[in-house]
PDB file of C-alpha atoms and ligand atoms in Angstrom:
ATOM      1  CA  MET A   1     -67.133 118.589   3.565  1.00  0.00           C
ATOM      2  CA  LYS A   2     -66.044 117.004   0.468  1.00  0.00           C
ATOM      3  CA  ILE A   3     -63.020 114.483   0.177  1.00  0.00           C
ATOM      4  CA  THR A   4     -61.957 113.216  -3.142  1.00  0.00           C
ATOM      5  CA  VAL A   5     -59.149 110.452  -3.155  1.00  0.00           C
ATOM      6  CA  LEU A   6     -57.339 109.719  -6.533  1.00  0.00           C
ATOM      7  CA  THR A   7     -55.624 106.316  -6.075  1.00  0.00           C
ATOM      8  CA  LEU A   8     -54.750 103.116  -8.201  1.00  0.00           C
ATOM      9  CA  PHE A   9     -56.129 100.980  -5.364  1.00  0.00           C
ATOM     10  CA  LYS A  10     -59.586 101.665  -5.066  1.00  0.00           C
ATOM     11  CA  GLU A  11     -60.547  98.444  -3.074  1.00  0.00           C
ATOM     12  CA  MET A  12     -58.249  99.367  -0.093  1.00  0.00           C
ATOM     13  CA  TYR A  13     -60.599 101.865   0.793  1.00  0.00           C
ATOM     14  CA  ASP A  14     -63.618  99.183   1.225  1.00  0.00           C
ATOM     15  CA  GLY A  15     -63.158  97.880   4.769  1.00  0.00           C
ATOM     16  CA  PHE A  16     -62.279 101.521   5.885  1.00  0.00           C
ATOM     17  CA  LEU A  17     -65.353 103.407   4.413  1.00  0.00           C
ATOM     18  CA  ASN A  18     -67.432 100.736   5.883  1.00  0.00           C
ATOM     19  CA  SER A  19     -66.172 100.417   9.306  1.00  0.00           C
ATOM     20  CA  SER A  20     -68.368 101.661  12.045  1.00  0.00           C
ATOM     21  CA  ILE A  21     -67.265 104.978  13.092  1.00  0.00           C
ATOM     22  CA  ILE A  22     -66.219 106.221   9.862  1.00  0.00           C
ATOM     23  CA  LYS A  23     -69.271 104.677   8.185  1.00  0.00           C
ATOM     24  CA  ARG A  24     -71.426 106.832  11.013  1.00  0.00           C
ATOM     25  CA  ILE A  25     -70.043 109.898  10.019  1.00  0.00           C
ATOM     26  CA  ILE A  26     -70.202 109.603   6.277  1.00  0.00           C
ATOM     27  CA  ASP A  27     -74.065 108.476   7.010  1.00  0.00           C
ATOM     28  CA  LYS A  28     -74.589 111.600   9.233  1.00  0.00           C
ATOM     29  CA  GLN A  29     -73.656 113.673   5.856  1.00  0.00           C
ATOM     30  CA  LEU A  30     -70.744 115.196   7.751  1.00  0.00           C
ATOM     31  CA  VAL A  31     -68.453 114.472   4.561  1.00  0.00           C
ATOM     32  CA  GLU A  32     -68.935 113.261   1.380  1.00  0.00           C
ATOM     33  CA  ILE A  33     -66.027 110.850   0.327  1.00  0.00           C
ATOM     34  CA  ASN A  34     -65.314 109.753  -3.521  1.00  0.00           C
ATOM     35  CA  ILE A  35     -62.787 107.356  -4.491  1.00  0.00           C
ATOM     36  CA  VAL A  36     -61.355 107.896  -8.142  1.00  0.00           C
ATOM     37  CA  ASP A  37     -59.553 105.086 -10.152  1.00  0.00           C
ATOM     38  CA  ILE A  38     -56.647 106.942 -11.625  1.00  0.00           C
ATOM     39  CA  ARG A  39     -56.367 104.051 -14.141  1.00  0.00           C
ATOM     40  CA  ASP A  40     -59.664 105.644 -15.857  1.00  0.00           C
ATOM     41  CA  TYR A  41     -57.569 108.390 -16.883  1.00  0.00           C
ATOM     42  CA  SER A  42     -54.887 106.362 -18.984  1.00  0.00           C
ATOM     43  CA  ASN A  43     -55.053 107.038 -22.529  1.00  0.00           C
ATOM     44  CA  ASP A  44     -53.806 103.825 -23.999  1.00  0.00           C
ATOM     45  CA  LYS A  45     -55.528 100.863 -24.474  1.00  0.00           C
ATOM     46  CA  HIS A  46     -53.261  98.870 -21.804  1.00  0.00           C
ATOM     47  CA  ARG A  47     -54.453 101.468 -19.263  1.00  0.00           C
ATOM     48  CA  HIS A  48     -50.941 102.054 -18.414  1.00  0.00           C
ATOM     49  CA  VAL A  49     -50.249 104.736 -15.646  1.00  0.00           C
ATOM     50  CA  ASP A  50     -46.754 104.413 -15.064  1.00  0.00           C
ATOM     51  CA  ASP A  51     -43.428 104.049 -17.115  1.00  0.00           C
ATOM     52  CA  THR A  52     -39.889 104.058 -16.619  1.00  0.00           C
ATOM     53  CA  PRO A  53     -37.817 107.094 -15.132  1.00  0.00           C
ATOM     54  CA  TYR A  54     -35.650 109.389 -17.546  1.00  0.00           C
ATOM     55  CA  GLY A  55     -31.706 108.992 -16.405  1.00  0.00           C
ATOM     56  CA  GLY A  56     -32.535 105.518 -15.451  1.00  0.00           C
ATOM     57  CA  GLY A  57     -33.025 104.180 -11.907  1.00  0.00           C
ATOM     58  CA  ALA A  58     -34.907 101.667 -10.351  1.00  0.00           C
ATOM     59  CA  GLY A  59     -38.812 101.006 -10.534  1.00  0.00           C
ATOM     60  CA  MET A  60     -41.437 102.870 -12.294  1.00  0.00           C
ATOM     61  CA  LEU A  61     -42.926 106.561 -12.033  1.00  0.00           C
ATOM     62  CA  MET A  62     -46.701 107.484 -12.124  1.00  0.00           C
ATOM     63  CA  LYS A  63     -47.314 109.639 -15.426  1.00  0.00           C
ATOM     64  CA  VAL A  64     -47.927 113.367 -14.972  1.00  0.00           C
ATOM     65  CA  ASP A  65     -50.360 113.185 -17.464  1.00  0.00           C
ATOM     66  CA  VAL A  66     -52.529 110.669 -16.566  1.00  0.00           C
ATOM     67  CA  VAL A  67     -52.642 111.820 -12.764  1.00  0.00           C
ATOM     68  CA  HIS A  68     -53.161 115.363 -14.047  1.00  0.00           C
ATOM     69  CA  ARG A  69     -56.207 114.564 -16.098  1.00  0.00           C
ATOM     70  CA  ALA A  70     -57.724 112.996 -13.097  1.00  0.00           C
ATOM     71  CA  LEU A  71     -56.979 115.537 -10.710  1.00  0.00           C
ATOM     72  CA  LEU A  72     -58.677 118.106 -13.907  1.00  0.00           C
ATOM     73  CA  ASP A  73     -61.569 116.163 -13.832  1.00  0.00           C
ATOM     74  CA  ASN A  74     -62.161 115.692 -10.315  1.00  0.00           C
ATOM     75  CA  LYS A  75     -61.235 119.184  -8.615  1.00  0.00           C
ATOM     76  CA  SER A  76     -62.846 122.298  -7.975  1.00  0.00           C
ATOM     77  CA  ASP A  77     -61.776 125.609  -8.011  1.00  0.00           C
ATOM     78  CA  SER A  78     -61.875 125.671  -4.398  1.00  0.00           C
ATOM     79  CA  SER A  79     -60.274 122.373  -4.067  1.00  0.00           C
ATOM     80  CA  HIS A  80     -56.961 122.148  -1.415  1.00  0.00           C
ATOM     81  CA  ILE A  81     -54.850 119.567  -3.104  1.00  0.00           C
ATOM     82  CA  LEU A  82     -52.743 117.159  -1.041  1.00  0.00           C
ATOM     83  CA  LEU A  83     -50.229 114.857  -2.743  1.00  0.00           C
ATOM     84  CA  THR A  84     -48.881 111.989  -0.261  1.00  0.00           C
ATOM     85  CA  SER A  85     -45.362 111.671  -0.445  1.00  0.00           C
ATOM     86  CA  PRO A  86     -42.703 110.403   2.377  1.00  0.00           C
ATOM     87  CA  LYS A  87     -40.918 113.734   1.163  1.00  0.00           C
ATOM     88  CA  ALA A  88     -42.809 115.965   3.404  1.00  0.00           C
ATOM     89  CA  LYS A  89     -43.279 117.147   6.650  1.00  0.00           C
ATOM     90  CA  PRO A  90     -45.120 114.587   9.050  1.00  0.00           C
ATOM     91  CA  LEU A  91     -48.426 115.198   9.945  1.00  0.00           C
ATOM     92  CA  VAL A  92     -49.149 116.510  13.148  1.00  0.00           C
ATOM     93  CA  GLN A  93     -52.406 117.372  14.916  1.00  0.00           C
ATOM     94  CA  LYS A  94     -52.456 120.994  14.171  1.00  0.00           C
ATOM     95  CA  ASP A  95     -52.580 119.860  10.735  1.00  0.00           C
ATOM     96  CA  LEU A  96     -55.426 117.936  10.935  1.00  0.00           C
ATOM     97  CA  GLU A  97     -57.348 120.796  12.747  1.00  0.00           C
ATOM     98  CA  ARG A  98     -56.468 123.074   9.845  1.00  0.00           C
ATOM     99  CA  LEU A  99     -57.706 120.762   7.394  1.00  0.00           C
ATOM    100  CA  SER A 100     -60.512 119.951   9.052  1.00  0.00           C
ATOM    101  CA  LYS A 101     -61.943 123.311   8.301  1.00  0.00           C
ATOM    102  CA  LEU A 102     -61.515 123.171   4.463  1.00  0.00           C
ATOM    103  CA  ASP A 103     -64.555 122.474   1.947  1.00  0.00           C
ATOM    104  CA  ASP A 104     -63.130 120.413  -0.746  1.00  0.00           C
ATOM    105  CA  ILE A 105     -60.074 118.245  -0.325  1.00  0.00           C
ATOM    106  CA  VAL A 106     -58.559 116.320  -3.070  1.00  0.00           C
ATOM    107  CA  ILE A 107     -55.966 113.520  -2.087  1.00  0.00           C
ATOM    108  CA  VAL A 108     -53.513 112.316  -4.669  1.00  0.00           C
ATOM    109  CA  CYS A 109     -52.108 108.955  -3.787  1.00  0.00           C
ATOM    110  CA  GLY A 110     -48.527 108.278  -4.984  1.00  0.00           C
ATOM    111  CA  HIS A 111     -47.388 105.042  -5.662  1.00  0.00           C
ATOM    112  CA  TYR A 112     -44.790 102.662  -7.211  1.00  0.00           C
ATOM    113  CA  GLU A 113     -41.383 104.293  -6.754  1.00  0.00           C
ATOM    114  CA  GLY A 114     -43.199 108.068  -6.985  1.00  0.00           C
ATOM    115  CA  ILE A 115     -44.876 110.235  -9.295  1.00  0.00           C
ATOM    116  CA  ASP A 116     -43.177 112.558 -12.120  1.00  0.00           C
ATOM    117  CA  TYR A 117     -41.923 115.575 -10.117  1.00  0.00           C
ATOM    118  CA  ARG A 118     -44.120 118.122 -12.442  1.00  0.00           C
ATOM    119  CA  ILE A 119     -47.260 116.970 -10.702  1.00  0.00           C
ATOM    120  CA  GLU A 120     -46.247 118.866  -7.601  1.00  0.00           C
ATOM    121  CA  LYS A 121     -47.013 121.920  -9.006  1.00  0.00           C
ATOM    122  CA  TYR A 122     -50.668 121.232  -9.668  1.00  0.00           C
ATOM    123  CA  CYS A 123     -51.020 120.259  -5.656  1.00  0.00           C
ATOM    124  CA  ASP A 124     -51.267 122.706  -2.965  1.00  0.00           C
ATOM    125  CA  GLU A 125     -49.390 120.745  -0.186  1.00  0.00           C
ATOM    126  CA  LYS A 126     -47.413 117.432   0.314  1.00  0.00           C
ATOM    127  CA  VAL A 127     -48.179 115.287   3.109  1.00  0.00           C
ATOM    128  CA  SER A 128     -46.227 112.458   4.853  1.00  0.00           C
ATOM    129  CA  ILE A 129     -47.400 110.726   7.694  1.00  0.00           C
ATOM    130  CA  GLY A 130     -44.067 109.814   9.448  1.00  0.00           C
ATOM    131  CA  ASP A 131     -40.403 108.919   8.819  1.00  0.00           C
ATOM    132  CA  TYR A 132     -40.774 105.914   7.233  1.00  0.00           C
ATOM    133  CA  VAL A 133     -41.535 104.535   3.661  1.00  0.00           C
ATOM    134  CA  LEU A 134     -44.689 103.029   2.419  1.00  0.00           C
ATOM    135  CA  THR A 135     -45.821 101.237  -0.791  1.00  0.00           C
ATOM    136  CA  GLY A 136     -47.928 104.049  -1.419  1.00  0.00           C
ATOM    137  CA  GLY A 137     -49.984 106.780  -0.403  1.00  0.00           C
ATOM    138  CA  GLU A 138     -53.129 104.913   0.279  1.00  0.00           C
ATOM    139  CA  LEU A 139     -52.902 104.337   3.703  1.00  0.00           C
ATOM    140  CA  ALA A 140     -51.800 107.921   4.578  1.00  0.00           C
ATOM    141  CA  SER A 141     -54.732 109.080   2.926  1.00  0.00           C
ATOM    142  CA  MET A 142     -56.725 106.871   5.229  1.00  0.00           C
ATOM    143  CA  VAL A 143     -54.793 108.064   8.166  1.00  0.00           C
ATOM    144  CA  LEU A 144     -55.722 111.713   7.226  1.00  0.00           C
ATOM    145  CA  ILE A 145     -59.386 111.127   6.401  1.00  0.00           C
ATOM    146  CA  ASP A 146     -59.705 109.268   9.735  1.00  0.00           C
ATOM    147  CA  GLY A 147     -57.816 112.331  11.729  1.00  0.00           C
ATOM    148  CA  ILE A 148     -60.042 114.813   9.813  1.00  0.00           C
ATOM    149  CA  LEU A 149     -63.432 113.124  10.176  1.00  0.00           C
ATOM    150  CA  ARG A 150     -63.367 112.676  13.788  1.00  0.00           C
ATOM    151  CA  LEU A 151     -62.838 116.173  14.300  1.00  0.00           C
ATOM    152  CA  LEU A 152     -66.210 116.833  12.191  1.00  0.00           C
ATOM    153  CA  ASP A 153     -67.675 114.310  14.246  1.00  0.00           C
ATOM    154  CA  GLU A 154     -66.894 116.248  17.530  1.00  0.00           C
ATOM    155  CA  GLY A 155     -68.783 119.254  16.155  1.00  0.00           C
ATOM    156  CA  ILE A 156     -67.986 122.945  16.001  1.00  0.00           C
ATOM    157  CA  SER A 157     -68.651 123.569  19.294  1.00  0.00           C
ATOM    158  CA  SER A 158     -65.724 121.707  20.806  1.00  0.00           C
ATOM    159  CA  ALA A 159     -63.485 123.026  18.188  1.00  0.00           C
ATOM    160  CA  SER A 160     -62.151 125.396  20.291  1.00  0.00           C
ATOM    161  CA  LEU A 161     -61.077 122.698  22.765  1.00  0.00           C
ATOM    162  CA  LEU A 162     -59.322 121.070  19.892  1.00  0.00           C
ATOM    163  CA  GLU A 163     -55.929 121.684  21.587  1.00  0.00           C
ATOM    164  CA  GLU A 164     -56.968 120.024  24.144  1.00  0.00           C
ATOM    165  CA  SER A 165     -57.679 116.724  22.609  1.00  0.00           C
ATOM    166  CA  TYR A 166     -53.882 116.428  22.357  1.00  0.00           C
ATOM    167  CA  ASN A 167     -54.068 117.354  25.939  1.00  0.00           C
ATOM    168  CA  ASN A 168     -52.342 120.709  25.510  1.00  0.00           C
ATOM    169  CA  GLY A 169     -49.304 119.449  23.880  1.00  0.00           C
ATOM    170  CA  LEU A 170     -48.979 116.315  26.585  1.00  0.00           C
ATOM    171  CA  LEU A 171     -49.759 112.655  26.250  1.00  0.00           C
ATOM    172  CA  GLU A 172     -52.983 111.467  27.690  1.00  0.00           C
ATOM    173  CA  TYR A 173     -52.868 110.623  31.122  1.00  0.00           C
ATOM    174  CA  ALA A 174     -53.581 106.875  32.231  1.00  0.00           C
ATOM    175  CA  GLN A 175     -57.166 105.583  32.743  1.00  0.00           C
ATOM    176  CA  TYR A 176     -58.864 103.218  34.045  1.00  0.00           C
ATOM    177  CA  THR A 177     -62.224 101.335  34.115  1.00  0.00           C
ATOM    178  CA  ARG A 178     -63.624  98.472  36.149  1.00  0.00           C
ATOM    179  CA  PRO A 179     -62.923  95.897  37.583  1.00  0.00           C
ATOM    180  CA  TYR A 180     -61.432  97.805  40.586  1.00  0.00           C
ATOM    181  CA  GLU A 181     -58.760  95.341  41.241  1.00  0.00           C
ATOM    182  CA  TYR A 182     -57.177  93.509  38.422  1.00  0.00           C
ATOM    183  CA  GLU A 183     -54.533  90.632  39.449  1.00  0.00           C
ATOM    184  CA  GLY A 184     -53.613  92.591  42.566  1.00  0.00           C
ATOM    185  CA  ASP A 185     -53.560  95.803  40.352  1.00  0.00           C
ATOM    186  CA  ILE A 186     -55.806  98.706  42.012  1.00  0.00           C
ATOM    187  CA  VAL A 187     -57.119 101.697  40.320  1.00  0.00           C
ATOM    188  CA  PRO A 188     -55.490 104.618  42.167  1.00  0.00           C
ATOM    189  CA  GLU A 189     -57.497 105.561  45.254  1.00  0.00           C
ATOM    190  CA  VAL A 190     -57.797 109.405  44.259  1.00  0.00           C
ATOM    191  CA  LEU A 191     -59.712 108.149  41.203  1.00  0.00           C
ATOM    192  CA  ALA A 192     -62.078 106.135  42.851  1.00  0.00           C
ATOM    193  CA  ASN A 193     -62.669 108.305  45.850  1.00  0.00           C
ATOM    194  CA  GLY A 194     -61.097 111.731  45.319  1.00  0.00           C
ATOM    195  CA  ASN A 195     -62.800 115.100  44.600  1.00  0.00           C
ATOM    196  CA  HIS A 196     -62.725 116.736  41.542  1.00  0.00           C
ATOM    197  CA  LYS A 197     -59.751 119.288  41.873  1.00  0.00           C
ATOM    198  CA  GLU A 198     -57.633 116.320  43.427  1.00  0.00           C
ATOM    199  CA  ILE A 199     -58.265 114.011  40.454  1.00  0.00           C
ATOM    200  CA  LYS A 200     -57.845 116.900  38.056  1.00  0.00           C
ATOM    201  CA  ARG A 201     -54.184 117.374  39.866  1.00  0.00           C
ATOM    202  CA  PHE A 202     -53.649 113.649  39.697  1.00  0.00           C
ATOM    203  CA  ASN A 203     -54.529 113.390  35.890  1.00  0.00           C
ATOM    204  CA  LEU A 204     -52.388 116.321  35.122  1.00  0.00           C
ATOM    205  CA  LYS A 205     -49.463 114.564  37.142  1.00  0.00           C
ATOM    206  CA  SER A 206     -49.921 111.317  34.972  1.00  0.00           C
ATOM    207  CA  SER A 207     -50.060 113.166  31.784  1.00  0.00           C
ATOM    208  CA  LEU A 208     -46.645 114.682  32.636  1.00  0.00           C
ATOM    209  CA  LYS A 209     -45.223 111.357  33.357  1.00  0.00           C
ATOM    210  CA  GLU A 210     -46.441 110.017  30.305  1.00  0.00           C
ATOM    211  CA  THR A 211     -44.949 112.795  28.285  1.00  0.00           C
ATOM    212  CA  LEU A 212     -41.649 112.517  30.412  1.00  0.00           C
ATOM    213  CA  THR A 213     -41.189 108.805  29.847  1.00  0.00           C
ATOM    214  CA  TYR A 214     -42.170 108.509  25.760  1.00  0.00           C
ATOM    215  CA  ARG A 215     -42.025 112.123  24.599  1.00  0.00           C
ATOM    216  CA  PRO A 216     -39.592 114.308  26.704  1.00  0.00           C
ATOM    217  CA  ASP A 217     -39.173 116.374  23.282  1.00  0.00           C
ATOM    218  CA  LEU A 218     -42.726 117.655  23.737  1.00  0.00           C
ATOM    219  CA  LEU A 219     -41.833 118.851  27.046  1.00  0.00           C
ATOM    220  CA  GLU A 220     -38.569 120.996  26.037  1.00  0.00           C
ATOM    221  CA  ASN A 221     -40.725 122.594  23.192  1.00  0.00           C
ATOM    222  CA  ARG A 222     -43.550 123.934  25.543  1.00  0.00           C
ATOM    223  CA  GLU A 223     -44.003 126.585  28.282  1.00  0.00           C
ATOM    224  CA  LEU A 224     -44.910 125.042  31.646  1.00  0.00           C
ATOM    225  CA  SER A 225     -47.411 126.552  33.939  1.00  0.00           C
ATOM    226  CA  GLU A 226     -46.329 126.773  37.758  1.00  0.00           C
ATOM    227  CA  ILE A 227     -48.458 123.769  38.678  1.00  0.00           C
ATOM    228  CA  GLU A 228     -46.710 121.679  35.956  1.00  0.00           C
ATOM    229  CA  LYS A 229     -43.312 122.999  37.170  1.00  0.00           C
ATOM    230  CA  GLU A 230     -44.407 121.573  40.727  1.00  0.00           C
ATOM    231  CA  LEU A 231     -45.714 118.241  39.047  1.00  0.00           C
ATOM    232  CA  LEU A 232     -42.574 117.718  37.538  1.00  0.00           C
ATOM    233  CA  LEU A 233     -40.727 118.190  40.470  1.00  0.00           C
ATOM    234  CA  GLU A 234     -42.799 115.823  42.473  1.00  0.00           C
ATOM    235  CA  LEU A 235     -42.297 113.216  39.621  1.00  0.00           C
ATOM    236  CA  GLN A 236     -38.354 113.873  39.764  1.00  0.00           C
ATOM    237  CA  LYS A 237     -38.398 113.368  43.546  1.00  0.00           C
ATOM    238  CA  GLU A 238     -40.262 110.192  43.263  1.00  0.00           C
ATOM    239  CA  LYS A 239     -38.069 108.849  40.861  1.00  0.00           C
ATOM    240  CA  GLU A 240     -35.193 109.400  42.966  1.00  0.00           C
ATOM    241  CA  ASN A 241     -36.875 107.513  45.701  1.00  0.00           C
ATOM    242  CA  GLY A 242     -37.377 104.747  43.198  1.00  0.00           C
ATOM    243  CA  ASN A 243     -41.127 104.735  42.556  1.00  0.00           C
TER     244      ASN A 243
HETATM  245 CL1  LIG B   1     -47.771 110.188   2.239  1.00  0.00          CL
HETATM  246  N1  LIG B   1     -46.336 107.986   1.299  1.00  0.00           N
HETATM  247  C1  LIG B   1     -45.656 106.877   1.465  1.00  0.00           C
HETATM  248  N2  LIG B   1     -45.367 106.203   0.191  1.00  0.00           N
HETATM  249  N3  LIG B   1     -44.799 106.861   2.193  1.00  0.00           N
HETATM  250  C2  LIG B   1     -45.039 107.384   3.179  1.00  0.00           C
HETATM  251  C3  LIG B   1     -45.862 108.525   3.314  1.00  0.00           C
HETATM  252  C4  LIG B   1     -46.547 108.606   2.224  1.00  0.00           C
HETATM  253  N4  LIG B   1     -45.704 108.912   4.816  1.00  0.00           N
HETATM  254  C5  LIG B   1     -44.970 108.286   5.268  1.00  0.00           C
HETATM  255  N5  LIG B   1     -44.481 107.156   4.515  1.00  0.00           N
END
């Protein structure tokens, strides 16, 4: 896979691309990452990349001609072009799974108050990473790259298990490691001594409990299996009994 990022802030990627896990994936040659400075495509001597908006309004906009030149010089016919923008459907794990199967991705990082609207027609998809506003698309592009690279790293063999990596639409269960006791808090008995089947049931119940607490909306949009219904009833009873 090849990922090209068009940005005005190349230096923001230094630490990210040289961090241990990301660096290891790049070193394994599972991906080639190119960071391109949009400013190199400015055509005036002051290297301007932005201008004031027509019709007035606050701030500056990135110029469509500069960004388009950068895009044309760095994309191929098979590139899937992403535009970072808070004005898009927020990214979910399924999007990362889909994007991780592509060969060539170009990410255009928006900045300042935005980009001239006309750039959208040269892009295939807009991505937001959540319902809040950042100063630019760089962090969003790193979120995308991080989420995609860890899927490549897990390998194709586990691709079919990808749905499980978000635990079947549930939040991950509570996990423990040594010490067995910490400040009076002990690891649940079943995890220390239980059999495989009991542990599986216990972990599923823990997943359901976490989801019910932090993301009940995930349960509303999901079919429940018989065992899950049974465990949810148990959780409900435990709640009524105050534990
Ligand atoms: Cl992709 N860009 C900006 N500027 N803000 C965001 C975002 C992207 N996603 C969420 N907020």
